[in-house]
Amino acid sequence: MLVKTYSAAVMGLEAITIMIEVSITRGVLLHLSGLADTSVRESYDRIRAALQNNGYKMPVADITVNMSPADIRKEGSSYDLPLAIGIMAANGQIQGERLGRFMLAGELGLDGRLIPIRGALPVAIRARKEKFEGLIVPKANEREAAVVNNLDVYGLESINDVIALLNGTKTFEPTVVDTRREFYEQQYTTDLDFADVRGQESVKRALEVAAAGGHNLIMVGPPGSGKSMMAKRLPGILPPLSLSESLETTQIYSVAGKLSSGTSLISQRPFRSPHHTISQVALVGGGSSPQPGEISLAHNGVLFADELPEFNKQTLEVLRQPLEDRIITISRAKYTTQYPCSFMFVASMNPCPCGYYGDPTHNCVCTPGQIQRYMNKISGPLLDRIDIHCEIQAVPFAQLSQMQPGEPSAAIRERVIAARKIQEERFKPYKGIHSNAMMTERMLHQFAEPDAQSLDMLRMAMERLKLSARAYSRILKVARTIADLAGSDRVESMHIAEAIGYRNLDRGDWAERGI
């Protein structure tokens, strides 16, 4: 007897429909074709144990399974459920009339329970696109998949439930998620607030400018000055995610298997802070079974690199292209995959190996050569791609104990949202451009053209600091954001002056002076 079941293979962020054909004839062997990897071939043992432990007999016959399209590699354990259902239907233990209405995905435990899988959201999107009546997934994946409208999603506990649903002996209600209500309820929930940060007003201003324009930023200062503390609070002043951004981010986390059980949509901007020992593959993605890297997990959010010079220099260099293109293409011999990676890059570092260069309360023990070598761990091209360079000093205890709580994140966020709304209106005719940091060179001439006085100031800064053409563009982008925060239609000299002040690390005498 020949039956067909349907599942999906996740490739990048997309899913491809997989048709599983099962034929049973006289014999005792299992034949599995369709470019299945080891984990799929091992599913036969899991299926046999699961069926036997639930009172079903594994057919003693020649079982031939074909997974089509045969030229796409099938990886992972999510094919356990459709394979098991196909074998049982071919053996006459399940009615085959309803099989074509459902897409199935799930791993089987030896006791027959359904174990969560990766990529349930892209699979659900594919099931709706292919006009399947429903999708059957493990219970832990139901809310993730139920985000997709116009598709009945059944989150079931065990293979017994799946058999009962397909045979019509038991009724199950599809999972319903009020996506918009849950999304908007959780948007403003945060435990980290800038009100906890005492002092550091100039750094807060730099972070506000960075958030308002989507600019990359680096903070340089001694240990304990609050660099990490403020970076962690940055997502709290960014504009809330839109529903489309949330869906895209959730899809990435679904493919990576990073969604918590019972989660429907990611409603807050991600904040990723990888350790400095991270490898290139873990940072940008890829591997033998392609997975999104940290830069894609930070999509629509913040990627924070603490102690930037401690990262491997070759690892940091792979960031150069994603920072410009906001998409990463991973090409290997057997596959080519694209992941989105539009993120704010925020970094922190000490000014020298000992950490106290320029600190009035500590003596630095580093020589100018050591400081220069330490700074040279960050290449010029990477530093060029960081719009805002911010120097930070530790707040003395006498001031720290007397200061009132700082301005709350909610107040800063209102100004940031107002500036972003100006940018959204400005870039409405341009597809894929949402903030000043994304402006092209042509847009700079159109929206951030400096007046004569500002141009003289820029020329002087370029000559003195020996800035690159890319740094010139960054200054104009940051100046445009400062003007937006001030509600100004034109980029004026005061905005240019502040933007130039954010290029501290471009100064050639940086390693020969105190902060």
Short mmCIF file of C-alpha atoms in Angstrom, two decimals:
data_model
loop_
_atom_site.label_atom_id
_atom_site.label_comp_id
_atom_site.label_asym_id
_atom_site.label_seq_id
_atom_site.Cartn_x
_atom_site.Cartn_y
_atom_site.Cartn_z
CA MET A 1 0.00 0.00 0.00
CA LEU A 2 1.26 3.49 -0.87
CA VAL A 3 0.48 6.58 1.25
CA LYS A 4 1.78 10.15 1.34
CA THR A 5 2.42 12.46 4.28
CA TYR A 6 3.80 16.00 4.26
CA SER A 7 6.42 17.85 6.26
CA ALA A 8 8.87 20.69 5.59
CA ALA A 9 12.63 21.27 5.45
CA VAL A 10 13.92 24.57 6.83
CA MET A 11 16.52 26.22 4.56
CA GLY A 12 17.78 29.50 6.01
CA LEU A 13 14.62 31.30 7.14
CA GLU A 14 12.39 29.62 4.57
CA ALA A 15 10.74 26.19 4.61
CA ILE A 16 10.29 23.85 1.64
CA THR A 17 7.47 21.31 1.47
CA ILE A 18 8.66 17.71 1.71
CA MET A 19 6.41 14.90 0.47
CA ILE A 20 7.06 11.58 2.21
CA GLU A 21 5.92 8.51 0.25
CA VAL A 22 5.70 5.21 2.13
CA SER A 23 5.17 1.88 0.38
CA ILE A 24 4.88 -1.49 2.12
CA THR A 25 5.43 -4.79 0.31
CA ARG A 26 6.47 -8.30 1.32
CA GLY A 27 9.92 -8.46 2.86
CA VAL A 28 11.85 -7.39 5.97
CA LEU A 29 14.04 -4.42 4.95
CA LEU A 30 13.81 -0.63 5.25
CA HIS A 31 14.76 1.43 2.19
CA LEU A 32 15.08 5.18 2.79
CA SER A 33 15.80 7.45 -0.19
CA GLY A 34 15.75 11.21 -0.70
CA LEU A 35 19.11 12.48 0.62
CA ALA A 36 18.33 11.85 4.31
CA ASP A 37 21.11 12.42 6.85
CA THR A 38 22.03 10.20 9.80
CA SER A 39 19.50 11.71 12.21
CA VAL A 40 16.67 10.95 9.77
CA ARG A 41 17.90 7.38 9.22
CA GLU A 42 18.04 6.87 13.00
CA SER A 43 14.36 7.82 13.22
CA TYR A 44 13.38 4.23 12.33
CA ASP A 45 14.63 3.03 15.74
CA ARG A 46 12.80 5.81 17.59
CA ILE A 47 9.59 5.13 15.64
CA ARG A 48 9.71 1.41 16.31
CA ALA A 49 10.18 1.87 20.07
CA ALA A 50 7.51 4.60 20.25
CA LEU A 51 4.92 2.45 18.47
CA GLN A 52 5.67 -0.67 20.51
CA ASN A 53 5.52 1.25 23.80
CA ASN A 54 2.07 2.56 22.84
CA GLY A 55 0.55 -0.78 21.88
CA TYR A 56 1.03 -0.61 18.10
CA LYS A 57 2.83 -3.12 15.94
CA MET A 58 5.64 -2.16 13.62
CA PRO A 59 4.88 -3.89 10.31
CA VAL A 60 7.11 -6.84 9.44
CA ALA A 61 7.49 -5.96 5.77
CA ASP A 62 9.62 -4.29 3.14
CA ILE A 63 9.21 -0.56 3.90
CA THR A 64 10.29 1.83 1.15
CA VAL A 65 10.34 5.55 2.02
CA ASN A 66 11.02 8.31 -0.47
CA MET A 67 11.43 11.92 0.66
CA SER A 68 10.79 14.33 -2.20
CA PRO A 69 12.32 16.57 -3.58
CA ALA A 70 15.19 14.10 -3.54
CA ASP A 71 17.90 16.71 -4.24
CA ILE A 72 17.31 18.63 -0.97
CA ARG A 73 19.15 17.34 2.06
CA LYS A 74 16.81 16.28 4.92
CA GLU A 75 18.32 16.94 8.34
CA GLY A 76 17.10 16.75 11.92
CA SER A 77 14.57 14.78 13.91
CA SER A 78 11.41 16.69 12.90
CA TYR A 79 10.61 13.99 10.32
CA ASP A 80 9.96 11.35 13.01
CA LEU A 81 6.23 12.11 13.21
CA PRO A 82 5.38 12.19 9.47
CA LEU A 83 7.45 9.03 8.92
CA ALA A 84 5.70 7.18 11.77
CA ILE A 85 2.24 8.26 10.60
CA GLY A 86 3.09 7.29 7.01
CA ILE A 87 4.26 3.80 8.06
CA MET A 88 1.13 3.23 10.18
CA ALA A 89 -1.18 4.48 7.42
CA ALA A 90 0.53 2.23 4.86
CA ASN A 91 -0.02 -0.67 7.27
CA GLY A 92 -3.71 0.15 7.61
CA GLN A 93 -3.59 1.33 11.25
CA ILE A 94 -4.53 4.92 10.35
CA GLN A 95 -7.18 6.10 7.92
CA GLY A 96 -5.41 7.70 4.96
CA GLU A 97 -8.23 9.97 3.80
CA ARG A 98 -7.25 12.94 5.98
CA LEU A 99 -3.47 12.69 5.66
CA GLY A 100 -3.29 15.07 2.71
CA ARG A 101 -4.98 17.86 4.69
CA PHE A 102 -2.23 18.19 7.31
CA MET A 103 1.45 19.02 7.45
CA LEU A 104 3.26 17.23 10.29
CA ALA A 105 6.49 17.97 12.15
CA GLY A 106 7.80 16.59 15.41
CA GLU A 107 10.42 14.43 17.08
CA LEU A 108 9.33 11.23 18.81
CA GLY A 109 10.47 10.11 22.24
CA LEU A 110 10.70 6.38 22.89
CA ASP A 111 7.52 6.63 24.97
CA GLY A 112 5.64 8.21 22.06
CA ARG A 113 5.54 11.79 23.32
CA LEU A 114 6.22 14.64 20.89
CA ILE A 115 9.46 16.52 21.54
CA PRO A 116 9.85 20.19 20.45
CA ILE A 117 11.57 21.00 17.15
CA ARG A 118 13.34 23.95 15.59
CA GLY A 119 11.76 26.11 12.92
CA ALA A 120 8.06 25.57 13.71
CA LEU A 121 7.24 29.14 12.62
CA PRO A 122 8.71 28.88 9.07
CA VAL A 123 7.03 25.47 8.74
CA ALA A 124 3.67 27.04 9.68
CA ILE A 125 4.19 29.84 7.15
CA ARG A 126 4.88 27.24 4.48
CA ALA A 127 1.83 25.17 5.45
CA ARG A 128 -0.41 28.21 5.03
CA LYS A 129 1.21 29.07 1.70
CA GLU A 130 0.59 25.53 0.44
CA LYS A 131 -3.05 25.81 1.63
CA PHE A 132 -2.95 22.91 4.08
CA GLU A 133 -5.98 22.70 6.33
CA GLY A 134 -3.86 22.27 9.46
CA LEU A 135 -0.43 21.77 10.98
CA ILE A 136 0.35 19.20 13.68
CA VAL A 137 3.33 20.04 15.93
CA PRO A 138 4.49 19.19 19.48
CA LYS A 139 2.63 20.95 22.29
CA ALA A 140 5.67 23.09 23.15
CA ASN A 141 5.69 24.56 19.62
CA GLU A 142 1.96 25.33 19.33
CA ARG A 143 2.00 29.02 20.29
CA GLU A 144 5.01 29.70 18.09
CA ALA A 145 3.26 28.17 15.06
CA ALA A 146 -0.20 29.58 15.90
CA VAL A 147 1.08 33.10 15.22
CA VAL A 148 0.32 32.35 11.54
CA ASN A 149 -3.23 33.34 10.63
CA ASN A 150 -5.66 31.28 8.51
CA LEU A 151 -4.11 27.97 9.56
CA ASP A 152 -5.37 25.49 12.18
CA VAL A 153 -2.43 24.58 14.40
CA TYR A 154 -2.76 21.52 16.64
CA GLY A 155 -0.23 21.22 19.45
CA LEU A 156 -0.40 17.62 20.64
CA GLU A 157 1.29 15.74 23.46
CA SER A 158 1.88 12.28 21.96
CA ILE A 159 1.58 10.09 18.90
CA ASN A 160 -1.64 8.64 20.38
CA ASP A 161 -3.21 12.12 20.12
CA VAL A 162 -2.07 12.45 16.50
CA ILE A 163 -3.56 9.05 15.60
CA ALA A 164 -6.82 9.96 17.35
CA LEU A 165 -7.03 13.26 15.47
CA LEU A 166 -6.36 11.67 12.08
CA ASN A 167 -8.76 8.80 12.68
CA GLY A 168 -11.43 11.19 13.95
CA THR A 169 -11.90 9.27 17.22
CA LYS A 170 -11.14 12.31 19.35
CA THR A 171 -11.74 16.02 18.80
CA PHE A 172 -9.00 18.58 19.40
CA GLU A 173 -9.37 22.34 19.27
CA PRO A 174 -6.78 24.28 17.26
CA THR A 175 -4.58 26.68 19.20
CA VAL A 176 -5.68 30.31 19.03
CA VAL A 177 -3.25 33.16 19.79
CA ASP A 178 -4.37 36.78 19.92
CA THR A 179 -1.12 37.91 18.34
CA ARG A 180 -1.70 41.66 18.38
CA ARG A 181 -2.95 41.82 21.96
CA GLU A 182 -0.06 39.77 23.37
CA PHE A 183 2.45 41.63 21.23
CA TYR A 184 1.39 45.12 22.34
CA GLU A 185 0.98 44.10 26.00
CA GLN A 186 4.61 42.99 26.27
CA GLN A 187 6.26 45.75 24.24
CA TYR A 188 7.05 48.10 27.10
CA THR A 189 8.04 45.57 29.76
CA THR A 190 11.65 46.06 30.87
CA ASP A 191 13.60 45.69 34.11
CA LEU A 192 16.54 47.92 33.11
CA ASP A 193 16.10 51.69 33.27
CA PHE A 194 18.43 54.64 32.69
CA ALA A 195 17.06 56.13 35.93
CA ASP A 196 19.49 53.75 37.69
CA VAL A 197 22.49 55.43 36.03
CA ARG A 198 23.88 58.34 38.07
CA GLY A 199 25.75 61.03 36.17
CA GLN A 200 27.34 60.27 32.77
CA GLU A 201 25.08 62.79 31.02
CA SER A 202 27.37 63.13 27.99
CA VAL A 203 27.39 59.35 27.49
CA LYS A 204 23.61 59.17 27.85
CA ARG A 205 23.36 61.87 25.20
CA ALA A 206 25.57 59.84 22.85
CA LEU A 207 23.43 56.74 23.44
CA GLU A 208 20.28 58.76 22.76
CA VAL A 209 21.72 59.99 19.45
CA ALA A 210 22.76 56.45 18.55
CA ALA A 211 19.29 55.09 19.32
CA ALA A 212 17.54 57.91 17.44
CA GLY A 213 19.46 57.24 14.22
CA GLY A 214 20.32 53.54 14.52
CA HIS A 215 24.04 54.38 14.69
CA ASN A 216 26.88 52.10 15.79
CA LEU A 217 28.69 53.24 18.95
CA ILE A 218 31.82 52.47 20.96
CA MET A 219 32.45 53.51 24.58
CA VAL A 220 36.01 53.89 25.86
CA GLY A 221 36.68 54.20 29.56
CA PRO A 222 38.25 52.62 32.67
CA PRO A 223 36.83 49.55 34.45
CA GLY A 224 33.75 50.21 36.56
CA SER A 225 32.75 53.41 34.75
CA GLY A 226 29.37 51.99 33.69
CA LYS A 227 29.95 51.00 30.05
CA SER A 228 28.20 47.62 30.24
CA MET A 229 25.50 48.97 32.54
CA MET A 230 24.47 51.64 30.04
CA ALA A 231 24.78 49.35 27.01
CA LYS A 232 22.32 46.87 28.58
CA ARG A 233 19.79 49.68 28.98
CA LEU A 234 20.00 50.74 25.34
CA PRO A 235 17.14 48.48 24.08
CA GLY A 236 14.86 50.25 26.58
CA ILE A 237 15.17 53.55 24.70
CA LEU A 238 14.92 52.12 21.19
CA PRO A 239 11.55 52.43 19.40
CA PRO A 240 9.26 49.43 19.97
CA LEU A 241 9.31 46.64 17.41
CA SER A 242 6.72 46.77 14.67
CA LEU A 243 4.64 43.63 14.11
CA SER A 244 6.53 42.79 10.89
CA GLU A 245 9.92 43.27 12.61
CA SER A 246 8.74 41.07 15.48
CA LEU A 247 7.67 38.29 13.09
CA GLU A 248 11.00 38.43 11.25
CA THR A 249 12.97 38.31 14.52
CA THR A 250 10.82 35.47 15.87
CA GLN A 251 11.44 33.51 12.68
CA ILE A 252 15.21 33.75 13.20
CA TYR A 253 14.93 32.58 16.82
CA SER A 254 12.59 29.77 15.76
CA VAL A 255 15.11 28.45 13.21
CA ALA A 256 17.92 28.71 15.79
CA GLY A 257 15.84 26.91 18.44
CA LYS A 258 16.15 29.87 20.81
CA LEU A 259 12.44 30.45 21.50
CA SER A 260 11.28 29.59 25.01
CA SER A 261 8.49 27.03 25.34
CA GLY A 262 5.10 28.70 25.10
CA THR A 263 6.44 31.84 23.42
CA SER A 264 4.40 33.25 20.54
CA LEU A 265 6.15 36.43 19.33
CA ILE A 266 9.31 38.24 20.41
CA SER A 267 7.95 41.63 21.41
CA GLN A 268 11.14 43.38 22.59
CA ARG A 269 14.27 44.24 20.68
CA PRO A 270 16.95 41.57 21.16
CA PHE A 271 20.16 42.29 23.02
CA ARG A 272 23.01 39.88 22.28
CA SER A 273 26.32 40.02 24.14
CA PRO A 274 28.66 37.23 22.92
CA HIS A 275 31.83 36.39 24.86
CA HIS A 276 35.11 37.55 23.34
CA THR A 277 36.18 33.92 22.70
CA ILE A 278 33.40 33.50 20.10
CA SER A 279 34.37 31.92 16.76
CA GLN A 280 33.72 33.40 13.32
CA VAL A 281 31.04 30.80 12.53
CA ALA A 282 29.20 31.40 15.81
CA LEU A 283 29.28 35.14 15.12
CA VAL A 284 28.07 35.26 11.51
CA GLY A 285 26.34 31.88 11.22
CA GLY A 286 26.87 28.77 9.12
CA GLY A 287 28.30 25.43 10.16
CA SER A 288 27.75 21.93 8.77
CA SER A 289 24.02 22.37 9.50
CA PRO A 290 23.53 26.09 8.76
CA GLN A 291 22.31 28.12 11.71
CA PRO A 292 21.94 31.89 12.28
CA GLY A 293 24.87 33.49 14.11
CA GLU A 294 24.89 36.15 16.81
CA ILE A 295 24.63 38.98 14.27
CA SER A 296 21.36 37.53 12.96
CA LEU A 297 20.05 36.84 16.47
CA ALA A 298 20.64 40.56 17.11
CA HIS A 299 18.55 41.48 14.02
CA ASN A 300 16.35 44.53 14.76
CA GLY A 301 18.17 44.91 18.07
CA VAL A 302 21.62 45.41 19.60
CA LEU A 303 24.84 43.41 19.31
CA PHE A 304 27.08 44.34 22.26
CA ALA A 305 30.80 43.49 22.14
CA ASP A 306 32.22 43.99 25.64
CA GLU A 307 36.00 44.47 25.82
CA LEU A 308 36.31 44.76 22.05
CA PRO A 309 40.15 44.45 21.78
CA GLU A 310 39.96 41.03 23.51
CA PHE A 311 38.06 39.58 20.53
CA ASN A 312 40.09 37.75 17.92
CA LYS A 313 41.02 40.28 15.25
CA GLN A 314 40.05 37.98 12.36
CA THR A 315 36.68 37.37 14.03
CA LEU A 316 36.02 41.11 14.26
CA GLU A 317 36.92 41.63 10.61
CA VAL A 318 34.01 39.43 9.46
CA LEU A 319 31.69 42.14 10.82
CA ARG A 320 32.76 44.67 8.21
CA GLN A 321 30.50 43.52 5.37
CA PRO A 322 27.37 42.78 7.52
CA LEU A 323 27.62 46.24 9.11
CA GLU A 324 27.37 47.80 5.66
CA ASP A 325 24.95 45.46 3.86
CA ARG A 326 22.75 44.41 6.84
CA ILE A 327 22.52 40.91 5.39
CA ILE A 328 24.94 37.98 5.57
CA THR A 329 25.35 35.46 2.75
CA ILE A 330 26.95 32.20 3.83
CA SER A 331 28.29 30.20 0.89
CA ARG A 332 29.62 26.69 1.33
CA ALA A 333 30.24 23.79 -1.05
CA LYS A 334 26.81 22.23 -0.36
CA TYR A 335 24.62 25.26 0.33
CA THR A 336 24.21 29.03 0.11
CA THR A 337 22.10 30.70 2.80
CA GLN A 338 21.15 34.29 3.54
CA TYR A 339 20.24 35.66 6.98
CA PRO A 340 19.18 39.24 7.78
CA CYS A 341 21.42 41.10 10.26
CA SER A 342 20.26 44.70 10.60
CA PHE A 343 21.52 45.52 14.08
CA MET A 344 23.05 48.33 16.11
CA PHE A 345 26.65 47.48 16.91
CA VAL A 346 27.64 48.72 20.37
CA ALA A 347 31.11 48.06 21.78
CA SER A 348 33.02 48.92 24.92
CA MET A 349 36.72 48.84 25.71
CA ASN A 350 39.32 49.98 28.19
CA PRO A 351 41.67 52.75 26.98
CA CYS A 352 44.77 50.59 27.56
CA PRO A 353 45.80 47.08 28.73
CA CYS A 354 45.74 48.02 32.44
CA GLY A 355 42.52 49.97 31.93
CA TYR A 356 43.48 53.24 33.67
CA TYR A 357 45.05 55.41 30.98
CA GLY A 358 43.86 58.97 31.58
CA ASP A 359 42.01 58.07 34.80
CA PRO A 360 42.68 60.80 37.42
CA THR A 361 42.22 58.35 40.33
CA HIS A 362 44.61 55.62 39.15
CA ASN A 363 48.11 55.51 37.72
CA CYS A 364 48.45 53.90 34.29
CA VAL A 365 51.40 51.49 34.05
CA CYS A 366 51.29 51.12 30.26
CA THR A 367 53.81 52.61 27.86
CA PRO A 368 52.63 54.61 24.79
CA GLY A 369 53.72 51.68 22.63
CA GLN A 370 51.59 49.23 24.62
CA ILE A 371 48.58 51.56 24.38
CA GLN A 372 49.05 51.94 20.63
CA ARG A 373 49.34 48.17 20.11
CA TYR A 374 46.22 47.67 22.22
CA MET A 375 44.28 50.17 20.09
CA ASN A 376 45.64 48.64 16.89
CA LYS A 377 43.77 45.41 17.70
CA ILE A 378 40.77 47.22 16.23
CA SER A 379 41.35 47.85 12.55
CA GLY A 380 40.78 51.22 10.92
CA PRO A 381 38.12 49.92 8.50
CA LEU A 382 36.07 48.50 11.40
CA LEU A 383 36.46 51.68 13.44
CA ASP A 384 35.33 53.68 10.40
CA ARG A 385 32.05 51.79 10.47
CA ILE A 386 31.35 52.88 14.05
CA ASP A 387 29.58 56.23 13.86
CA ILE A 388 29.96 57.43 17.46
CA HIS A 389 33.10 57.22 19.60
CA CYS A 390 32.29 58.08 23.21
CA GLU A 391 34.80 58.58 26.02
CA ILE A 392 33.64 57.87 29.56
CA GLN A 393 35.06 58.56 33.04
CA ALA A 394 34.17 56.83 36.29
CA VAL A 395 31.89 58.90 38.53
CA PRO A 396 33.63 59.74 41.86
CA PHE A 397 31.98 58.32 44.98
CA ALA A 398 31.35 61.76 46.46
CA GLN A 399 29.23 62.68 43.43
CA LEU A 400 27.74 59.21 43.07
CA SER A 401 26.31 59.21 46.62
CA GLN A 402 24.78 62.69 46.28
CA MET A 403 23.25 62.49 42.82
CA GLN A 404 19.53 62.12 42.25
CA PRO A 405 18.21 59.30 40.05
CA GLY A 406 18.78 59.95 36.35
CA GLU A 407 16.25 60.59 33.62
CA PRO A 408 14.07 57.49 33.10
CA SER A 409 14.27 55.46 29.91
CA ALA A 410 10.64 56.25 29.08
CA ALA A 411 11.40 59.98 28.72
CA ILE A 412 14.45 59.35 26.52
CA ARG A 413 12.47 56.86 24.45
CA GLU A 414 9.80 59.44 23.66
CA ARG A 415 12.41 61.72 22.10
CA VAL A 416 13.93 58.82 20.19
CA ILE A 417 10.51 57.76 18.84
CA ALA A 418 9.77 61.34 17.76
CA ALA A 419 13.07 61.48 15.85
CA ARG A 420 12.44 58.07 14.24
CA LYS A 421 8.98 59.20 13.08
CA ILE A 422 10.62 62.12 11.26
CA GLN A 423 12.97 59.65 9.57
CA GLU A 424 10.17 57.25 8.65
CA GLU A 425 8.35 60.09 6.92
CA ARG A 426 11.54 61.22 5.19
CA PHE A 427 12.43 57.78 3.86
CA LYS A 428 8.90 56.61 3.01
CA PRO A 429 9.64 56.60 -0.76
CA TYR A 430 12.81 54.52 -0.26
CA LYS A 431 12.36 50.78 0.24
CA GLY A 432 14.47 49.24 3.01
CA ILE A 433 15.63 52.60 4.46
CA HIS A 434 14.22 53.29 7.94
CA SER A 435 16.81 55.36 9.77
CA ASN A 436 19.58 57.88 9.17
CA ALA A 437 22.27 55.22 9.63
CA MET A 438 20.97 53.48 6.48
CA MET A 439 21.24 56.53 4.21
CA THR A 440 23.10 56.16 0.93
CA GLU A 441 25.59 58.73 -0.38
CA ARG A 442 22.96 60.21 -2.67
CA MET A 443 20.57 60.63 0.27
CA LEU A 444 23.28 62.43 2.24
CA HIS A 445 23.45 65.12 -0.42
CA GLN A 446 19.67 65.35 -0.43
CA PHE A 447 18.91 65.32 3.31
CA ALA A 448 22.14 66.20 5.16
CA GLU A 449 23.88 68.75 2.94
CA PRO A 450 25.85 71.13 5.22
CA ASP A 451 25.80 74.91 4.77
CA ALA A 452 28.96 76.92 3.98
CA GLN A 453 29.93 77.44 7.64
CA SER A 454 29.43 73.77 8.46
CA LEU A 455 31.38 72.77 5.36
CA ASP A 456 34.38 74.83 6.50
CA MET A 457 34.18 73.19 9.92
CA LEU A 458 34.07 69.74 8.30
CA ARG A 459 37.00 70.53 6.02
CA MET A 460 39.10 71.60 9.01
CA ALA A 461 38.18 68.44 10.94
CA MET A 462 38.97 66.22 7.95
CA GLU A 463 42.41 67.78 7.54
CA ARG A 464 43.33 67.79 11.24
CA LEU A 465 42.05 64.32 12.10
CA LYS A 466 42.95 62.82 8.70
CA LEU A 467 39.48 61.32 8.41
CA SER A 468 38.47 58.91 5.67
CA ALA A 469 35.64 59.48 3.20
CA ARG A 470 33.57 56.94 5.16
CA ALA A 471 34.12 58.92 8.40
CA TYR A 472 32.94 62.04 6.56
CA SER A 473 29.69 60.27 5.67
CA ARG A 474 29.27 59.04 9.24
CA ILE A 475 29.60 62.57 10.58
CA LEU A 476 26.86 63.79 8.25
CA LYS A 477 24.56 60.92 9.21
CA VAL A 478 25.04 61.58 12.94
CA ALA A 479 24.56 65.33 12.39
CA ARG A 480 21.28 64.62 10.58
CA THR A 481 20.12 62.59 13.61
CA ILE A 482 21.10 65.36 16.04
CA ALA A 483 19.11 67.80 13.90
CA ASP A 484 16.11 65.45 14.00
CA LEU A 485 16.29 65.28 17.79
CA ALA A 486 16.32 69.08 17.85
CA GLY A 487 13.37 69.23 15.42
CA SER A 488 15.44 71.08 12.82
CA ASP A 489 14.84 70.68 9.10
CA ARG A 490 18.40 71.71 8.23
CA VAL A 491 21.75 70.40 9.40
CA GLU A 492 23.41 73.38 11.08
CA SER A 493 26.92 74.05 12.35
CA MET A 494 26.05 73.15 15.97
CA HIS A 495 24.86 69.72 14.82
CA ILE A 496 28.03 69.19 12.76
CA ALA A 497 30.20 70.26 15.71
CA GLU A 498 28.57 67.72 18.03
CA ALA A 499 28.90 64.97 15.41
CA ILE A 500 32.61 65.74 14.93
CA GLY A 501 33.01 65.48 18.71
CA TYR A 502 31.89 61.87 18.44
CA ARG A 503 34.95 60.90 16.33
CA ASN A 504 37.44 60.92 19.25
CA LEU A 505 39.30 57.75 18.29
CA ASP A 506 40.15 59.22 14.89
CA ARG A 507 42.52 61.70 16.51
CA GLY A 508 46.09 60.74 15.77
CA ASP A 509 47.34 61.87 19.21
CA TRP A 510 44.82 59.74 21.13
CA ALA A 511 47.42 57.36 22.58
CA GLU A 512 49.72 60.24 23.61
CA ARG A 513 47.30 62.17 25.79
CA GLY A 514 44.98 61.70 28.75
CA ILE A 515 41.27 61.23 28.21
#
